[in-house]
Amino acid sequence: MTRLPRWADLILTPLISLALAFAISAVVILAIGQDPWAALKTMVTGAVGSSYGWGYTLYYATNFIFTGLAVAVAAHAGLFNIGAEGQATLGGLGVALVCLALPWPHWALALPAAMLGGALFGAAWALIPAWLQAKRGSHVVITTIMFNFIAAALLNWVLVNVLRPPGSQDPATANFPAGTHLPTLSDMAGAIGVQWGKATPANVSFLIAIAACLLVWLLIWRTPLGYEIRAFGKSERAARYAGISPVRITVVAMLISGALAGLMAVNNVMGEAGRLVLNNVEGAGFIGIAVALMGRNHPLGIFLAALLFGFLYQGGAELALFSNIPRELITVIQALVILFTGALDNMVRMPLERLFGRRAG
Amino acid sequence: MTATDSVAGRHAAPETASVAPAIELRGISKAFGPVQANKDISMTVPRGTIHGIVGENGAGKSTLMSILYGFYRPDAGQILIGGRDAGITDSQSAIRAGIGMVFQHFKLVPNMTVLENVILGAEDSALLAPSLSRARGELRRLAEEYELQVDPDAVVETLSVGHQQRVEILKALYRHADILILDEPTGVLTPAEAEHLFRILRGLREQGKTIIVITHKLREVMEITDNVSVMRRGEMVATVRTADTSPEQLAELMVGRKVLLRVDKAPARPGAPVLEVVRLEMVDRTGVTRLRGVDLTVRAGEIVGIAGVSGNGQTQLMEILGGYAEPGARVTGAVRMNGADLPLTRTDAAARRRAGIGNIPEDRQVEGLIMDFSCWENTVFGHHRDPEYQSGPLMDNDRVRQRAERLIAQFDVRPANCHLAARNFSGGNQQKIVVAREIEEKPALLLVGQPTRGVDIGAIEFIHRRLIEMRDAGAAILLVSVELDEIMGLSDRIVVMFDGRIMGERQPDQTSAAELGMLMAGVEGGGIPPAQGQPRAHPDARPDLAKGIL
Amino acid sequence: AADPALIYDLGGKFDKSFNEAAYAGAEKWKAETGGTYKELEMQSEAQREQALRRLAETGANPIVMTGFAFAEVLKKVAPDYPDTRFVIIDSAVEGANVQSNLFADEQGSYLAGVMAGMATKTKTVGFIGGMDVPLIRNFACGYVQGVKSVDPAIKVLQNMTGTTPAAWNDPVKGGELAKAQKAQGADVIYAAAGGTGIGVLQAAADEGILSIGVDSNQNHLHPGKVLTSAIKRVDTAVYDAFKAGTEVEVGKTNIWDVAHDGVGVAMDDNNKPLVSDEMAKAVEDARAKIASGELKVVNYNTGNACPVQ
Amino acid sequence: MDYATVLQILDSALRLMTPLLLACLAGLFSERSGIFDIGLEGKMLIAAFAAGAAGALTGSVWLGLGAAVLASLALAAIHGMTAITFRGNQLISGVAINFLASGLTVLLGQSWFGLGGRTPALEGGARFATITLPGAEALRGVPVVGPLYAEVLSGHTLPVYVALALVPATWWLLYRTRFGLRLRAVGDNPASVDTAGVSVVRLRWAAVAITGVLCGLAGAYLAAGLSAGFVKEMTAGRGYIALAALIFANWMPWRALGATFLFGLMEAVANRYPEIDLGPVTIPSMFMSALPYILTVIILAGFIGRATPPRAGGEPYVKER
Ligand SMILES: Nc1ncnc2c1ncn2[C@@H]1O[C@H](COP(=O)(O)OP(=O)(O)OP(=O)(O)O)[C@@H](O)[C@H]1O
Ligand SMILES: Nc1ncnc2c1ncn2[C@@H]1O[C@H](COP(=O)(O)OP(=O)(O)OP(=O)(O)O)[C@@H](O)[C@H]1O
Ligand SMILES: [Mg+2]
Ligand SMILES: [Mg+2]
C-alpha cells in the first residue's frame, strides 16, 4: 500500500475532510434558504472577532480539550469511550460536592480539591464499564452509552431529591460559596494589567486543560504506562505476551479517561455556572469523540480541534442569536465533521494515495 | 554456474500433449502497493497431473493461485483454461470454469454445519431445503468415491483441521471442479492425515482431474507431484519434471544459491535442571482439556525439542511457561525454575521475564511485535519496565534507541533503520528483531516457538546458529516446532506431544521422522522401529534430509 | 430605542403552551407597534447565562425571560448590566433592575378542577404533569382542591412525566400516561406538561375522553374534546413588558392571579358544547370567591405540601 | 394488581415494544451481515421526521411512510458507503449519523414549518388507523382470553402487526432461504462468501438497505402511530435500547421479540407506576426510567447470558491491504 507522507497523513487528509464537511454544510444552509457566506461571517465575528467571542470560544474549547483527551487516552488503549458525557456529568457531581462541602476561603484551595473530586467521580463512572470490558468482555461502546443514560438519571435524582435547596423550583444545587469562584481569563489578564474581555466564562481551567495536554502527551509517549497503553491498544495478544495485563490496562486507561472527562467539570460547573445544573455537559462528551478523531488522538491535534469546535459552538450560538438559522446547524456541521474526518477518512485518503503513488513512481 | 542458470530454459511445458493444457497462465503480474507479488509469470499445467509449486515465503505462490481462482485480479496477464480464455474476473467465474481452491487458511463459516458450508454460494434455488437434501446425497456419493467421510450435520468449528480440509475439498468437488488448487495443505496435518490426503489426490488424478499443490515440504513434492514450478521473489524461475530433479536442486532454485541443509553442532553438555514441569494440567475457559499431566525437564546447556502437530497443547504449554496463559483457564501441577516453584495462577509474563525466562513466541506478528511500533520501541517490548530503560518516571528513549541500533547491527537486520515500523520489515527480519531482543537479555531459560516459520533459509541458518551459541553458553532452551526437520536438527532431546500429553522422549540420533510421525499421530510407543521406516521409499530415509532443515 | 428581547425556556417557542403564550404576547406587541424584537430559544441549561449576557451586550432592553430556571442566572447577570431591565416570568428575583412575575397557578388549576369534577362521570379524573418540580406540583395541588370541592369522593390520578427538562417534550410518553389513566377509569385528564401535553390531549381525543389544556388556550387543538384550558396570561405579561419598553417597572413583583385576570379557564366555541350552564356558573362562583379572598386556594409552595391528595 | 391493569400494561407494552422491535430487527439484518450499526437511533429519528413532515403536507399516512423509508434509506446509504465502500469505522459512522439526524430534523423542520422543529399535528388519514382484529368484539365476553384478545391484541395500528409478523418472517428468511444462509455467512466469515463466488459487497448493501427500510417503518410508527406528529428528539434513546435488545437477543429473531417486549414492558410499568413504593423505601422514578439501561448493562455483564456477536462484525472486509 502506498503510504502517504507523514505531513499529508497528519495535515492534508484532515484538512480536506474538513473542507468537504464545510462544503456540504454550506449546501445544507443553502437548502434551508439561508446565505452560507453570511452565516460564516456571523460565526467568525461572533466567535473570534472580539475578546467577548474569544472568551466563550476558549471556554467551550476547554471543555472539548478535556473530553477529547479523555476519548484519546482510551482510544490509545483500543477502547472507544463513548461515555465521556456521563463521566463528565458525574465529574460535575464530584466538583459540586467538594465545592458545597466546605466554606472554601480561597479558590486556590478549592480548585485542587474540586479537581480531585471531579476526576475521582469521572473515573469511578468509567470504572464499571472498564471492569466489565476487561473481565466479562461486555463491549465498552455499549456499556458506556448505557452509562450516559444512567448518569443523566442519577444526576437528576441527586439534584431533585438531594442537592436541591428547599423551595427551589430548579433541579440544581445551591450556588457555590464565593471562595470557589475561579478567576476568569479576563481577571487574570487584568491582574497583569491587560484589559481583555469581560464577563466571559473562560477561566483558569483553560490553563489546566493545556497542562493536561502536556501531561497526556508525556503519559502516552514517554512513560512505561503509556507504552503499555499503546501496545495494548494495538494488540491485546502481544500485550499479554509482554506481561501487560489487559485487565489492568483496560481499567487504568479508562480510569484516566474518565478522570479527564470528569475534570471538565472544573471548567463548566465550577468556573462557569458556579452551581450544578441538569445537563451541564451539553454534549461535550460526544464532541470529544470528534475532537479526538480530528486531532488524531494527539494532544496537539486535540488542542487545535478543540479550538475549532469551540469556534463552531460559539459561532453557532451567535448564529442562533443573529440569524434565522437554528443552532442545530452546528449539530449538522459536527456530524459532517465526524463523518468525513472519522468514518469517511478513506474517501479522501484513497485518491490522495493514488496521487502520491503516481508522483512517487 | 548458478543453480538458476542450470535450469534456465526449462519453462517450456514438460509434456507436449495433443490436448490443450488444463491451465495456462501468460504473463501474470500483480502488485500490492509497492510489493510486486507476481512478476510476468507464465506457467502451463497439463491435464490430469499433480503440479507442485514451491518457493520461499512471500515468493508469491498464494497470490498466483488466488489470481487463478479469481480472488485477486491480476494487473496484467491472461488465464487460459483448456486452451480458451476463461474470462476469470472473480471467484464466481473461476468456479464456473471448473476451478476449486482450498486456501491455506480455510474459508469456512465456523458456526455453520458442513452441509451449509458446502452449498454456500452453490444453492439451487432461493429456498434452502431442496439444495440441502441434494447436497446430502451428493456428499454421500463423494465420500464413498474419494474417502472423504465427514458428518454432514456437524458444525464446522467442532471438526479437526483434517476434517475441515475435507469439507473444503468437498466444497470444490460439489461445484464440479476439474482443477483443484491446494495451498499448503499439509502444514496442519499429521503425517497419517497427510498420507490420507495424498491418497485422495491421487484418486482425483485418476479421475482426470488436475491438481496444483503449494507446499514448503520438498519431500512431499518428490512424493506426489508430476511436475514442479519454483518461484522466487515474485518470479517463476523454473518448471521441471519431478522425476528429473532432487530436493537439493529445488532448494537451490528457491533460494538462488547453494544451501547448507544441516545444522552443525557439538554434543550438549547438560548441567543442572533449570526448568522442571510436573504433572501440568490445563483446562481452557471453554472447558476443553489442553494439557494432561505434562512432565518435562530442561537442563542448562541443552535444547529440548517438542515435536507435534500444532494444536496438541504446545502453544498452551509455552504460554503457561511464559506467563501469559489465556485468562480463565484452569492450570494445575507445578513448574519449577532452578528449583523454586513458579506461581501458576495470577501469572504475569513480566514476572517470568524477571525470573529469567526469555520467550520467542510462535507468532511474531501477533504476539512478538507491535507491528505499528517502530523497531526501536519493539526492542524493549516486554522489558520496557526494566529499570535500566527508565529515567525517573519516564522511559529513557535515547538509551533504548542506542541499544536498538547496536542490536540491528549485531543481528544484521535489514534495512538497518530502527525508526521504521515493524510492519515494514520482511518476515525474516521481523523474526530477527524478536530473536535479538530475547537473546540479548541472556535468559537462563529460553522458550522458542516456531523460530523459523516464514523465514528464509539464510535467516534460518543465522537463527539456528544463535540458538546453539546460547546453548553452549549454558542456557536451557525449550524449542517447539512443527517442522520435524528443525526439531531433529537442533534438539539434544526430543519429546513428542499429542493431545496434551507427552507421548514419549527420543534421542535425535536414535529415531526417525517416521517414528516421530507415529508418535505425533498419537500412536503409543511409536509403533515402527526406526530402522524399518516407512515401507515406501520415503525421502526422510535419506540421512542428509533427516537432519536437514527443509 | 433599544429593541426588547424574549428568551424562551427549554420547551421551545412552539410548545403550544407556556412559551407559545409568551410568543403570542410578543407578536401582539409587534403587530400593534410595528416594532421588532430579538428572541432566543434555550437548548440547554448551560446556555442561559450566555444568552442573557449576549442579549444585554447587544443592547436589548428590556429582556424578558420565561421560566423559573432563569432565576439563579439572572441573579448573577443582572447586576453586571445595571442599565438593562430584566423581566422574569414564573419566579421572583430581587434586583434593582429586575421585574418579577408570579402566576397564581393554583387558582387557575382550581377552576379547571372544578370543571373536571363536574364533568367526570366515572368519578375519576387525571392529572399529568411535566417535570416533577414544585411549580407543577402547585398545578396539581390547585387542581385536586378544585376537584374535591365538587365531590371529595372523586379520585384524582396523578402522574409526572419525568424529572428532566425532556419531560416537557415527550408526547409519546404523555400519550401512554393518558391511556394508562383512562384504563384506570379517568375520563377527564388535565395536562400541565408543556409539549408533552400535546400527546396527552391527542391520546384523550383518540380514546374519547376529555382533556384539559394548560397555559395557552388549547381548546382548539381537538374541538369538542378539550374540556377547557387553564390559561395563564403569560402573553399579557410579555405584552405589558414590551409595551413599557425601557421604562418597564423594576424592583417589584407582579402577582398574576384570578383577581387580576392573570389566570383562568378558557371558554370559547370549541368547548361550548361541553360546558353546561351549571358548570359555567360553578366556575364563575369559584372565581368570584377566590378573587374576593373568600375562598383561599392553598399554594403548594407555601408549605411544600398539598392539603388534599 | 387486577386483571384490567395487567391488560392495560400489556397493551401499552405492545405499543411501546413496536418501535424497539422494528429497530431491533433492522439492526439484526445489518449486524448479521457484519455491519455494526449504532445509527439506528438516527435513522428512526429522521424517518419519524419524514413521516411527520410528509404526513402533514399530504395528509396521507402512506406517503408519510414512504418518505420515512426513503429518509431512513438515505442515512443507511451513508452508513453503507462508509462501512462497505470506504471501509471506514462503523461505530464512528453510526455516531455521525445520529448527530446528523438530530440536527437535520430540527433544521429542516424549522425551515419548513417554523414550529421549532416540530411538525404540524397529524390528523385523520395522516396517522395509522387502528385495526380491530376479527371477532374482537364477539370474543370480549369470553373470560380471561377474551379481554386479552380484544384489549391487548386487537386495536393496534398496522406497524404493530407488521412488526410482530416480521419476527417469524425474519427467522424464515435467515434460516430457510439462500439469502439468509449467505447473510449469516457474510457476517461470520466474509471470505467464505467471497471465495464461494458471492459478492460480499452486494450482500452487505442488501442488509443495510433492509435495515434502512425497517428503521423507516419504526420511525413512521413513532410519529404517525404512537403520537401525532414529529417532535424533536422523539426517539429518546430507543435506537440504543433496540441495540441493547439485539445484544440481549444474541442476534436471533425470536429472542429479539422477547427482549424488546421486556423493554416495552418495563417502560409500560414505569409509566404506570412512576414510583414504586416498597414500604420503607420508594424506588424513585429516575430509577425506573434508567432501568432499561441498567438491565442492559447487567445483561452485557454476562449475568444473564453471554452474547456472541457475528464474528466479522464491525470489521471492514479488506481483501488487499
Ligand atoms: N492481500 C495482500 N495485501 C498486500 N500484500 C500482500 C497481500 N497478500 C500477499 N501480499 C504480499 O505479497 C507477497 C507475496 O505473498 P504470497 O502470500 O503470495 O506469498 P507466498 O509465496 O504464498 O508465501 P507463503 O509461503 O508465506 O504462503 C508478500 O510480500 C506478501 O506480503
Ligand atoms: N502486507 C504488506 N504490506 C506492506 N508491505 C509489505 C507487506 N508484506 C510485505 N511487505 C513488504 O514487502 C517486502 C518483502 O516482504 P516479504 O515478506 O515477501 O519478504 P521475504 O522475501 O519473505 O523476506 P524475509 O526472507 O526476510 O522474510 C518487505 O520489505 C515488506 O516491507
Ligand atoms: Mg502462501
Ligand atoms: Mg517472508
Short mmCIF file of N, CA and C in Angstrom, two decimals, chain B residues 44 119 127 131 147-148 168 176 192 197 199 274 280 283 306 309 313 351 382 402 413 421 426 434 473 483 492:
data_model
loop_
_atom_site.label_atom_id
_atom_site.label_comp_id
_atom_site.label_asym_id
_atom_site.label_seq_id
_atom_site.Cartn_x
_atom_site.Cartn_y
_atom_site.Cartn_z
N THR B 44 2.34 -23.56 -17.33
CA THR B 44 1.42 -24.47 -18.00
C THR B 44 1.25 -25.72 -17.16
N ILE B 119 -23.02 -25.99 0.50
CA ILE B 119 -23.90 -25.40 -0.50
C ILE B 119 -23.75 -23.88 -0.62
N LEU B 127 -34.89 -21.11 -2.00
CA LEU B 127 -35.15 -21.81 -0.75
C LEU B 127 -34.06 -22.84 -0.50
N SER B 131 -31.79 -27.68 -1.89
CA SER B 131 -30.34 -27.73 -2.02
C SER B 131 -29.74 -28.63 -0.95
N GLU B 147 -13.05 -41.38 -0.39
CA GLU B 147 -12.62 -41.50 1.01
C GLU B 147 -12.74 -40.16 1.74
N LEU B 148 -13.79 -39.44 1.47
CA LEU B 148 -13.92 -38.11 2.08
C LEU B 148 -15.06 -38.10 3.10
N GLU B 168 -13.48 -28.52 2.76
CA GLU B 168 -13.06 -27.61 1.69
C GLU B 168 -12.95 -28.35 0.36
N HIS B 176 -18.28 -29.31 -8.93
CA HIS B 176 -17.76 -29.95 -10.14
C HIS B 176 -16.43 -29.38 -10.57
N ALA B 192 0.00 -39.06 9.14
CA ALA B 192 -1.00 -40.02 8.67
C ALA B 192 -2.11 -39.31 7.88
N LEU B 197 -4.51 -37.67 2.66
CA LEU B 197 -4.78 -36.62 1.67
C LEU B 197 -4.14 -36.99 0.33
N ARG B 199 -3.51 -39.86 -0.84
CA ARG B 199 -4.30 -40.91 -1.49
C ARG B 199 -5.49 -40.31 -2.21
N VAL B 274 17.13 -26.69 34.88
CA VAL B 274 16.70 -25.30 35.03
C VAL B 274 15.18 -25.25 35.13
N LEU B 280 1.64 -31.13 34.76
CA LEU B 280 0.94 -29.89 34.40
C LEU B 280 -0.35 -30.21 33.65
N VAL B 283 -7.07 -26.74 31.70
CA VAL B 283 -8.39 -26.78 31.08
C VAL B 283 -8.70 -25.35 30.66
N ILE B 306 10.21 -29.98 21.28
CA ILE B 306 8.89 -30.58 21.39
C ILE B 306 8.33 -30.73 19.99
N VAL B 309 2.05 -31.99 16.02
CA VAL B 309 1.22 -31.22 15.11
C VAL B 309 0.65 -30.05 15.89
N GLY B 313 -1.38 -28.80 22.25
CA GLY B 313 -1.06 -28.34 23.60
C GLY B 313 0.27 -27.62 23.70
N ALA B 351 6.74 -11.02 35.27
CA ALA B 351 7.39 -11.70 36.39
C ALA B 351 8.24 -12.86 35.88
N GLY B 382 8.22 -5.94 26.32
CA GLY B 382 8.26 -6.96 27.36
C GLY B 382 9.30 -6.65 28.42
N GLN B 402 19.76 3.71 21.29
CA GLN B 402 21.17 3.32 21.10
C GLN B 402 21.32 1.80 21.11
N VAL B 413 19.91 -6.88 10.87
CA VAL B 413 18.52 -6.62 10.49
C VAL B 413 18.53 -5.64 9.33
N ALA B 421 8.63 1.27 11.21
CA ALA B 421 7.67 0.45 11.94
C ALA B 421 7.96 -1.02 11.65
N SER B 426 10.51 -7.31 6.42
CA SER B 426 10.01 -8.60 5.94
C SER B 426 9.98 -9.57 7.11
N VAL B 434 12.90 -9.98 17.02
CA VAL B 434 12.42 -10.68 18.22
C VAL B 434 13.55 -11.51 18.82
N ALA B 473 26.55 -21.55 25.71
CA ALA B 473 26.88 -20.63 26.80
C ALA B 473 26.17 -21.03 28.09
N GLU B 483 8.06 -28.23 12.38
CA GLU B 483 8.95 -28.76 11.36
C GLU B 483 9.81 -29.85 11.98
N ASP B 492 18.71 -31.65 21.45
CA ASP B 492 19.54 -32.65 22.09
C ASP B 492 18.66 -33.78 22.61
#
